[in-house]
Coordinates of N, CA and C in Angstrom, one line a residue:
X1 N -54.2 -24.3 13.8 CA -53.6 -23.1 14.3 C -54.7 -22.3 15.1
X2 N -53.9 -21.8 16.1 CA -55.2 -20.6 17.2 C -55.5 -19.4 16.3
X3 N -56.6 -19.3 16.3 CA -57.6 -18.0 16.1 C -56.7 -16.7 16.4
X4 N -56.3 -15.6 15.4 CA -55.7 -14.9 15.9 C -56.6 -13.1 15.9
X5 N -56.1 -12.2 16.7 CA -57.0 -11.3 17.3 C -56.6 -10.3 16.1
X6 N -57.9 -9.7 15.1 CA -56.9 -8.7 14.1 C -56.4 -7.4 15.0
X7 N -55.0 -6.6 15.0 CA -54.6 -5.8 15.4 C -55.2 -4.6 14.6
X8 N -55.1 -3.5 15.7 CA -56.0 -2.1 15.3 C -54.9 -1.7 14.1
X9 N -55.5 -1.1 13.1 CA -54.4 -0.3 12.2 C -53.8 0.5 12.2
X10 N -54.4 1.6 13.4 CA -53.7 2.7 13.9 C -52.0 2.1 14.7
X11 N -52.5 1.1 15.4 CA -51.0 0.2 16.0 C -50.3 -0.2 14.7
X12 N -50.6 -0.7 13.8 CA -50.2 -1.4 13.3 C -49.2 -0.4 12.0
X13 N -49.7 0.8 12.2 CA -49.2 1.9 11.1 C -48.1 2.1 12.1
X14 N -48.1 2.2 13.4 CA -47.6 3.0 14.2 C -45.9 1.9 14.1
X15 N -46.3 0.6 14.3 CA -45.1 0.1 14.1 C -44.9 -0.5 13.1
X16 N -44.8 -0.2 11.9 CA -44.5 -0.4 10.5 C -43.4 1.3 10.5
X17 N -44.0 2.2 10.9 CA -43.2 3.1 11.0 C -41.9 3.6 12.5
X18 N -42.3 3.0 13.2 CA -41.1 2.8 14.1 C -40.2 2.1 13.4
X19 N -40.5 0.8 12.9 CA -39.6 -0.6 12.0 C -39.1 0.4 10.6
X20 N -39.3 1.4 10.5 CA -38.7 2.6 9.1 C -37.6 3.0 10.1
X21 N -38.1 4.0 11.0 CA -37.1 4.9 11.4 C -36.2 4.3 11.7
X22 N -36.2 3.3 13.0 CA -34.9 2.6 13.2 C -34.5 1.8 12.2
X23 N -34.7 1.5 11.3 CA -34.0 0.6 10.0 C -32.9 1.2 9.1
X24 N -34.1 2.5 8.7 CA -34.1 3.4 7.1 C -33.6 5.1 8.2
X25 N -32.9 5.1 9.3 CA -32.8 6.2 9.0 C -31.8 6.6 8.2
X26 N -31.9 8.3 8.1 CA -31.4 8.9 7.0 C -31.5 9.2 5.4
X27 N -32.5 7.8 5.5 CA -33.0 8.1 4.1 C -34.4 9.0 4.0
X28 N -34.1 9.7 2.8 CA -35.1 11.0 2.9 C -35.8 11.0 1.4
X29 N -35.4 10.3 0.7 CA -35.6 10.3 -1.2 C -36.8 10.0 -1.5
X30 N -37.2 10.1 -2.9 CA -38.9 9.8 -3.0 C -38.8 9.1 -3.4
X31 N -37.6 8.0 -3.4 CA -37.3 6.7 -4.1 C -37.8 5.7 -2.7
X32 N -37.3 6.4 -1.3 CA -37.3 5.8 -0.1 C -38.9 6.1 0.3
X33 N -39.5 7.5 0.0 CA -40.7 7.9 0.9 C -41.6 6.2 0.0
X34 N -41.8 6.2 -1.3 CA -42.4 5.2 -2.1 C -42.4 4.8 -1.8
X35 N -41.4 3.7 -1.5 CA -41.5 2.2 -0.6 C -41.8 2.1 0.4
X36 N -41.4 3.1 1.4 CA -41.8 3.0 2.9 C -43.6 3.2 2.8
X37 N -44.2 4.1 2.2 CA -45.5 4.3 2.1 C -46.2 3.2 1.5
X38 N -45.8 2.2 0.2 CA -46.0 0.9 -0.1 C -45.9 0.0 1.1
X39 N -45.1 -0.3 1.6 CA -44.7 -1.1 2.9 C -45.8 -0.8 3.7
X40 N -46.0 0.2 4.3 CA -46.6 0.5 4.7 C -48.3 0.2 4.9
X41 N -48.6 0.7 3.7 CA -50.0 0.2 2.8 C -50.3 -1.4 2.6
X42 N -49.2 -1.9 2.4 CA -49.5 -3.7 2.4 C -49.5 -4.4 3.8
X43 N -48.8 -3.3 4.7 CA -48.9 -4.0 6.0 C -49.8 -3.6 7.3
X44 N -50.5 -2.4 6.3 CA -51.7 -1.9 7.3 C -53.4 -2.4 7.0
X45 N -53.4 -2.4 5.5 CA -54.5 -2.7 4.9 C -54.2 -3.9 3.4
X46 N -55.3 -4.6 2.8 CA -55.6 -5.1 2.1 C -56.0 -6.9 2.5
X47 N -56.0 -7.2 1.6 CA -56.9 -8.6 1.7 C -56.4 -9.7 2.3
X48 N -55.0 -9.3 2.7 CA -54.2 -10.5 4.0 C -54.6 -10.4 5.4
X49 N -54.9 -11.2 5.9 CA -54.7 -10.8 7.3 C -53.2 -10.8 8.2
X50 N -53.3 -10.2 9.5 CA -52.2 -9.9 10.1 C -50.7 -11.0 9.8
X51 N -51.4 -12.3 10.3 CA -50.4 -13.0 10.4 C -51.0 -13.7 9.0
X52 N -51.0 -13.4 7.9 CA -50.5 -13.7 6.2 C -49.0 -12.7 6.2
X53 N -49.9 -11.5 6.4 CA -48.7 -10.0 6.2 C -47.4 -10.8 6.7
X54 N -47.5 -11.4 7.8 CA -46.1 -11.1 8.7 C -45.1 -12.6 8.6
X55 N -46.0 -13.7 8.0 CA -45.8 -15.1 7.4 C -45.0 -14.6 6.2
X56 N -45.6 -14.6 5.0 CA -44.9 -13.9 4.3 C -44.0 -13.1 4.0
X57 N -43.8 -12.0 4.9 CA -42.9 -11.2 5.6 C -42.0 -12.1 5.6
X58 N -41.6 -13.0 6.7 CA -40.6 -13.8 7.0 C -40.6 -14.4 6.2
X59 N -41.1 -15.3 5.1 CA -40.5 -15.7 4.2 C -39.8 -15.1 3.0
X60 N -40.3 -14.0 2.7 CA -39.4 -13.2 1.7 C -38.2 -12.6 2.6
X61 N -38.1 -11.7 3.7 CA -37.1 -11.7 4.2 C -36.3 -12.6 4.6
X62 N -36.3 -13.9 4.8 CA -35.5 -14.8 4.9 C -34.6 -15.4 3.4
X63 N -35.8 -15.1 2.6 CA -35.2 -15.5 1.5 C -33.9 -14.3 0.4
X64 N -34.0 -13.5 1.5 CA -33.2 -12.1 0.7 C -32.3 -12.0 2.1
X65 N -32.1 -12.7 2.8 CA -30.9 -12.7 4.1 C -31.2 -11.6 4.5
X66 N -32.4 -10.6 4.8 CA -31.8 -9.4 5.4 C -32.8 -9.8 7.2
X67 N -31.8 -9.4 7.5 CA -32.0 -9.9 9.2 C -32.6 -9.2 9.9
X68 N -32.9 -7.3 9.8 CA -33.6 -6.8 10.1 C -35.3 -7.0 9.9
X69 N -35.4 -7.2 8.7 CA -36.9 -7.5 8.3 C -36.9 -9.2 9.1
X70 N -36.3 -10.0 9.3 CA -36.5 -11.0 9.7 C -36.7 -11.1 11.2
X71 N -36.0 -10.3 11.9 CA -36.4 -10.4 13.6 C -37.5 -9.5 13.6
X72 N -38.2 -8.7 12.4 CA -39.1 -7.8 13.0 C -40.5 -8.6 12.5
X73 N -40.3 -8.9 11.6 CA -41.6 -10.2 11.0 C -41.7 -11.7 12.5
X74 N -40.5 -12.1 12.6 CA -40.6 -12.9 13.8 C -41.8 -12.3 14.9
X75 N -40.9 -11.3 15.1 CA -41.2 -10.4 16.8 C -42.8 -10.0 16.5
X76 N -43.7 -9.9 15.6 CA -44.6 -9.7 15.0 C -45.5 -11.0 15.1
X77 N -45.2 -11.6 14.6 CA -45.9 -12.9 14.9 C -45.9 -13.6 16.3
X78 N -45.0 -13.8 16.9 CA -44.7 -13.8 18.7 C -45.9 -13.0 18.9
X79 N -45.7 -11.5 18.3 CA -46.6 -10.9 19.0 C -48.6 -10.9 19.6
X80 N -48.2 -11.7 17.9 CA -49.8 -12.0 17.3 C -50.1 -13.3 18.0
X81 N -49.4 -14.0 18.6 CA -49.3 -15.2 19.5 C -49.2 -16.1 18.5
X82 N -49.0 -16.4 17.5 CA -48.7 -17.2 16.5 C -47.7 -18.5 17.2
X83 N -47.4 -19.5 17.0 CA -46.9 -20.6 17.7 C -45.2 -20.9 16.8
X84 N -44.4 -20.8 17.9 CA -42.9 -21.1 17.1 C -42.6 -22.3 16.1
X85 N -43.7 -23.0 16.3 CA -43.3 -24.1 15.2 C -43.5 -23.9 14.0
X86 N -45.1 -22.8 14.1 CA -45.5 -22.1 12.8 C -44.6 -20.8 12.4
X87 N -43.7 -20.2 13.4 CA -42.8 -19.2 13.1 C -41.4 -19.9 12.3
X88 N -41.1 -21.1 12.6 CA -39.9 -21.7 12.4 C -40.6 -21.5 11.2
X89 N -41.9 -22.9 10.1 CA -41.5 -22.9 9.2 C -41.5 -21.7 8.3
X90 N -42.2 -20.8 8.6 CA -42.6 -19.8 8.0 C -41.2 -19.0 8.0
X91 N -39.9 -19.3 8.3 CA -38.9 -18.7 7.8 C -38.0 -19.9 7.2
X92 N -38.1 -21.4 7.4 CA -37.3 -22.5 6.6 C -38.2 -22.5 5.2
X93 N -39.1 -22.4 5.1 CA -39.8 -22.2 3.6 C -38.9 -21.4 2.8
X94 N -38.2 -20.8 3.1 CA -37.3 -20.2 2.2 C -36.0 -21.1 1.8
X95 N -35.8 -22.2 2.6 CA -35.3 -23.3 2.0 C -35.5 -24.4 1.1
X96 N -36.4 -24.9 1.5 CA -37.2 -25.6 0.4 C -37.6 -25.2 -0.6
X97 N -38.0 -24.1 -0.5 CA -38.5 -23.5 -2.2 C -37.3 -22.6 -2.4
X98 N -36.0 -22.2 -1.9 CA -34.8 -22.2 -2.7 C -34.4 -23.4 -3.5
X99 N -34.6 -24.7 -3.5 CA -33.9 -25.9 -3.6 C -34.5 -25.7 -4.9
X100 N -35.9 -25.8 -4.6 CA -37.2 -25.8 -6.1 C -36.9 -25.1 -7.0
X101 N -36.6 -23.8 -6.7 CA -36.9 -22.4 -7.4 C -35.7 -23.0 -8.1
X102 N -34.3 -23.4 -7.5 CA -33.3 -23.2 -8.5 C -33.3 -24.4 -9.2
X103 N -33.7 -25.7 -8.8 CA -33.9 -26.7 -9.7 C -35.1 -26.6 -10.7
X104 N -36.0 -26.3 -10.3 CA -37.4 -25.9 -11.7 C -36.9 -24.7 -12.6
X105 N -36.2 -24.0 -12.4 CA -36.0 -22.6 -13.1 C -34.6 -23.3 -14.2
X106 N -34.0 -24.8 -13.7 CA -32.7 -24.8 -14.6 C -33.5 -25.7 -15.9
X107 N -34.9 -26.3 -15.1 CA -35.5 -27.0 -15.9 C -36.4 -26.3 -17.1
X108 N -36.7 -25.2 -16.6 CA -37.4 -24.1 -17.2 C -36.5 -23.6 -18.7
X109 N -35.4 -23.6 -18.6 CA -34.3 -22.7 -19.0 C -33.8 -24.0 -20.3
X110 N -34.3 -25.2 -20.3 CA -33.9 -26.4 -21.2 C -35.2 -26.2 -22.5
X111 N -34.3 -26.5 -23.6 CA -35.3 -27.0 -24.8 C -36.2 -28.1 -24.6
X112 N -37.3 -27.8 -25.2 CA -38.3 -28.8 -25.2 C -37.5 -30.4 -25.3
X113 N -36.8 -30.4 -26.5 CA -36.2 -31.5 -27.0 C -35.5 -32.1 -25.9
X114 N -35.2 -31.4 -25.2 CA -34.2 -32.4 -23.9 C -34.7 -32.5 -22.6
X115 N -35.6 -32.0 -22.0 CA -36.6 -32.0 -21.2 C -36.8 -33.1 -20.7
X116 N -36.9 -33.9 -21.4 CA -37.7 -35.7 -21.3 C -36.6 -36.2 -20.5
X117 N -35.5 -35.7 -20.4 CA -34.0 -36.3 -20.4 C -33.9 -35.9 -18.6
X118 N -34.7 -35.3 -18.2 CA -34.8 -34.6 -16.6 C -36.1 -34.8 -16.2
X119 N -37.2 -35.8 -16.6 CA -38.1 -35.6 -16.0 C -38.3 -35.7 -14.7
X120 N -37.5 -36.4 -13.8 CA -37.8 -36.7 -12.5 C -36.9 -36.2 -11.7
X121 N -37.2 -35.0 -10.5 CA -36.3 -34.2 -9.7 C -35.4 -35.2 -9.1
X122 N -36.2 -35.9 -8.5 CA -35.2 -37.0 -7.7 C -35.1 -36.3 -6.4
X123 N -35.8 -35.0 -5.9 CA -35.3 -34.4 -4.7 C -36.2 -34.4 -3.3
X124 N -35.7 -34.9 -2.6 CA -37.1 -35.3 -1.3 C -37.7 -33.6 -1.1
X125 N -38.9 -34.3 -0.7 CA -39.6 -33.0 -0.4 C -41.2 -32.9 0.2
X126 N -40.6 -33.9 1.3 CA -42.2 -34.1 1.9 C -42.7 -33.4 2.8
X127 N -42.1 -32.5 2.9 CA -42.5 -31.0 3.8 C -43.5 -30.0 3.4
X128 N -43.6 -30.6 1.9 CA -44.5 -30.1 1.1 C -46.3 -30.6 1.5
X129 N -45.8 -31.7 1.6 CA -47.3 -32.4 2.1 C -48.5 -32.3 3.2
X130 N -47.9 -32.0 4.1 CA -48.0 -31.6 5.8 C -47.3 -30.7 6.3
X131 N -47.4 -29.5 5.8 CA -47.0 -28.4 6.5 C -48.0 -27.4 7.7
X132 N -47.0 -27.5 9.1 CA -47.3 -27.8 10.0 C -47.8 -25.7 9.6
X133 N -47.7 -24.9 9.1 CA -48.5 -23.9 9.0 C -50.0 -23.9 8.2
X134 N -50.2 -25.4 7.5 CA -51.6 -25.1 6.7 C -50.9 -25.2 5.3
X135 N -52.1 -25.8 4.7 CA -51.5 -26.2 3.0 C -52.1 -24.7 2.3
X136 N -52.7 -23.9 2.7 CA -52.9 -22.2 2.3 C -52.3 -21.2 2.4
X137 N -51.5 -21.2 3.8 CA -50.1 -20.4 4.2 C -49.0 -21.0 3.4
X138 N -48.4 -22.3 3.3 CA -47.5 -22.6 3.3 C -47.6 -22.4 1.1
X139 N -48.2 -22.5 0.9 CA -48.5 -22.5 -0.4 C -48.2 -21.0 -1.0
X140 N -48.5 -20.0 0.0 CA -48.9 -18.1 0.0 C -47.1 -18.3 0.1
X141 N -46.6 -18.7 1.0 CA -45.5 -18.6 1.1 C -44.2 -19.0 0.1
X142 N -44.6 -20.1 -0.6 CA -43.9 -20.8 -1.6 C -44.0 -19.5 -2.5
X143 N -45.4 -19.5 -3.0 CA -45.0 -18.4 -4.1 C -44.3 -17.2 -3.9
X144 N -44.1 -16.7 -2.4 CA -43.8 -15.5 -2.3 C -42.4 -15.3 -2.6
X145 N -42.1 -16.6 -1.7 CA -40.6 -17.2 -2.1 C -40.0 -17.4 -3.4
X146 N -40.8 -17.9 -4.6 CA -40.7 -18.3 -5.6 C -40.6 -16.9 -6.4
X147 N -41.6 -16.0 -6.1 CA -41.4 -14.4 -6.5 C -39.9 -13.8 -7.0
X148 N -39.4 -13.8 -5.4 CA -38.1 -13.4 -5.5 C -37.2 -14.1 -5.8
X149 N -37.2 -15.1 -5.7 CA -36.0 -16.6 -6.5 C -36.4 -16.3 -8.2
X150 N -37.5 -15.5 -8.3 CA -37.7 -15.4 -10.2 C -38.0 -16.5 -11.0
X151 N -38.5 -17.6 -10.2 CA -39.0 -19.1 -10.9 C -40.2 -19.0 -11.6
X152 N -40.2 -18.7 -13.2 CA -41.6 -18.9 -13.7 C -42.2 -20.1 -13.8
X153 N -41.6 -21.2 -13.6 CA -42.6 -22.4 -13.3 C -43.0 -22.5 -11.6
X154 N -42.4 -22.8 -11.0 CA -42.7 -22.8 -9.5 C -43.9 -21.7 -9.0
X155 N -43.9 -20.5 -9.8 CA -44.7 -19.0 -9.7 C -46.1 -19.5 -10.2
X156 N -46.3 -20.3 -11.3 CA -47.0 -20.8 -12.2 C -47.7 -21.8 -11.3
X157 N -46.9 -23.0 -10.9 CA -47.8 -23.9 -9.9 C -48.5 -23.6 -8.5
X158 N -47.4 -22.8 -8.2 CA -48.4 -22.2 -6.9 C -48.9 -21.4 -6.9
X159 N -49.4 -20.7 -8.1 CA -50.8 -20.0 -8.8 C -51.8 -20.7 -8.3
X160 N -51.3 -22.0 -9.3 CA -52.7 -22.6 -9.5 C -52.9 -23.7 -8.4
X161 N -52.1 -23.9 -7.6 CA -52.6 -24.3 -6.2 C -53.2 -23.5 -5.6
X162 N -53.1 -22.2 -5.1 CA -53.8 -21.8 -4.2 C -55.1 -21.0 -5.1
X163 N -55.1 -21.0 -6.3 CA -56.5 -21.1 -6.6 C -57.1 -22.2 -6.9
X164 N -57.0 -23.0 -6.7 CA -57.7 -24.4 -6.3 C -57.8 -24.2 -4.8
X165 N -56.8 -23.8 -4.3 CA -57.3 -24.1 -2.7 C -58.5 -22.7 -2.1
X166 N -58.7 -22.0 -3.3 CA -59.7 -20.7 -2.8 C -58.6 -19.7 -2.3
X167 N -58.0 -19.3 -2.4 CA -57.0 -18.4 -2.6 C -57.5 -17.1 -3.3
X168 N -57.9 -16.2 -3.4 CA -58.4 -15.2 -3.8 C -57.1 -14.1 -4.8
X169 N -57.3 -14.4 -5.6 CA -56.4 -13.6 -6.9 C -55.9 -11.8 -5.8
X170 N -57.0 -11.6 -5.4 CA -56.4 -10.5 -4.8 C -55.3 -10.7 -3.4
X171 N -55.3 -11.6 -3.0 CA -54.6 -12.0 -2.4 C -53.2 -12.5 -2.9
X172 N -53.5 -13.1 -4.1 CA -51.8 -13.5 -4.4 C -51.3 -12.2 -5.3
X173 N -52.0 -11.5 -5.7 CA -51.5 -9.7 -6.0 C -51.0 -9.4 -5.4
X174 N -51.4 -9.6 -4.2 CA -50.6 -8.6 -2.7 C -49.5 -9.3 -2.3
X175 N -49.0 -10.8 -2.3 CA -47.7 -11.2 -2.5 C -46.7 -11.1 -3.4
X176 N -47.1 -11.2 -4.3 CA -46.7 -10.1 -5.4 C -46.0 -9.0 -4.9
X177 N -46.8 -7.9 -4.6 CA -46.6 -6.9 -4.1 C -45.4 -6.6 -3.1
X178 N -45.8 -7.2 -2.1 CA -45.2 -7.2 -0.7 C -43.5 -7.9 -1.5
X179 N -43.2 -9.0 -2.4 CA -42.2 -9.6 -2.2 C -41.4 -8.5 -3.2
X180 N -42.0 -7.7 -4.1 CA -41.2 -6.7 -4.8 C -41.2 -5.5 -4.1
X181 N -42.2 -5.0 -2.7 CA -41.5 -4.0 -1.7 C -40.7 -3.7 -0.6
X182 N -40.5 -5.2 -0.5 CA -39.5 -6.2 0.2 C -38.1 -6.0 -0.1
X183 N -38.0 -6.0 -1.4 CA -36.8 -7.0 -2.4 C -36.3 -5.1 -2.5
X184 N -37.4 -4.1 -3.0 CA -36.8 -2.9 -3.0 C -36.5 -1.8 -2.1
X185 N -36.9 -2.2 -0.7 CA -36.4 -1.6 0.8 C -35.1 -2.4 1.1
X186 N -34.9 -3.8 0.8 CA -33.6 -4.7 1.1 C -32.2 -4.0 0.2
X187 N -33.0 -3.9 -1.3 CA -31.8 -3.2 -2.0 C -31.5 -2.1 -1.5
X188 N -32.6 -1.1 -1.6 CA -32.0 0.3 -0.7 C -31.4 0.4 0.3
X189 N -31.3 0.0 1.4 CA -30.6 -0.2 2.5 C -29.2 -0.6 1.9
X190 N -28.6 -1.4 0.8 CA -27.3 -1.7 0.6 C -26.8 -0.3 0.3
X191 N -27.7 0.8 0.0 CA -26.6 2.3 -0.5 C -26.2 2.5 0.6
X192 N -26.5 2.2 1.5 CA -26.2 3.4 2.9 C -24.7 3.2 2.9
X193 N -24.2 2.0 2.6 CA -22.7 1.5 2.7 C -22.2 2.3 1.6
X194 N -22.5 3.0 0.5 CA -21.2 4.1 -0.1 C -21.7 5.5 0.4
X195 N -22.6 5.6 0.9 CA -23.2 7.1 0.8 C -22.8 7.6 2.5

């Protein structure tokens, strides 16, 4: 993948909050200022770089269908000159690790005693192998994905992959983070439709 240029923060605050107003207007609550200022903070500063932030971005928003956060994570990465093949998968990763999340989480959910009886998925998945974003992105991304799908085994393995792959714990905090300030801007936006 090309070398990408880190963006000033001052830009980078500036459209994280443009991407509020036109999304979130009207909302005024300190339930809304929270998040937006979280959002905010995970997408201006900490131990991701630009295009981590906006990778993962698109994968949690893809994985929670909301389409606003998804053409603005895209439009973001375009921006950062990131390459559309790496933009595609970085939004189909939300397919494959749906497949996972709900097949490991039904296996998760079985008694020990019958476990033996499923040991082998049976489900192709060699996308996993050569992913055309990087086996460190694509891995950041699984879990992010796996966050919000609620899979504790899937969450568990790509733990411990990307700290094997040098992955820095503070870094997978911050997807953590990002996929539960994600998940709680996506829900808020559904009140606007009674209110």
């Amino acid at each position: 993948m090309p070398s990408i240029k880190p963006v000033e923060r001052k830009y980078m605050t500036t459209t994280v909050e443009q991407f509020l107003e036109t999304n979130y207007s009207g909302f005024d609550s300190t339930i809304y200022r929270d998040l937006s200022l979280n959002l905010t903070k995970l997408l201006t500063d900490g131990p991701l770089s630009e295009q981590e932030r906006f990778m993962n971005l698109l994968a949690i928003s893809t994985t929670l269908e909301n389409q606003d956060f998804m053409k603005w994570a895209a439009q973001s990465l375009k921006d950062l000159g990131v390459e559309e093949n790496v933009i595609r998968e970085s939004t189909e990763v939300a397919g494959i690790m749906g497949m996972n999340n709900v097949y490991y989480k039904f296996r998760g959910y079985l008694p020990e005693e019958v476990k033996e009886n499923y040991s082998r998925a049976g489900l192709r998945m060699q996308s996993l192998m050569k992913p055309v974003t990087g086996k460190a992105n694509f891995e950041m991304m699984a879990m992010s994905v796996s966050i919000i799908n609620g899979c504790p085994v899937c969450i568990s393995t790509h733990e411990k992959s990307l700290t094997e792959l040098g992955v820095t714990a503070d870094k997978i905090h911050e997807l953590a983070r990002m996929a539960a300030v994600t998940k709680g801007l996506s829900t808020l936006k559904k009140t606007k439709l009674i209110f």
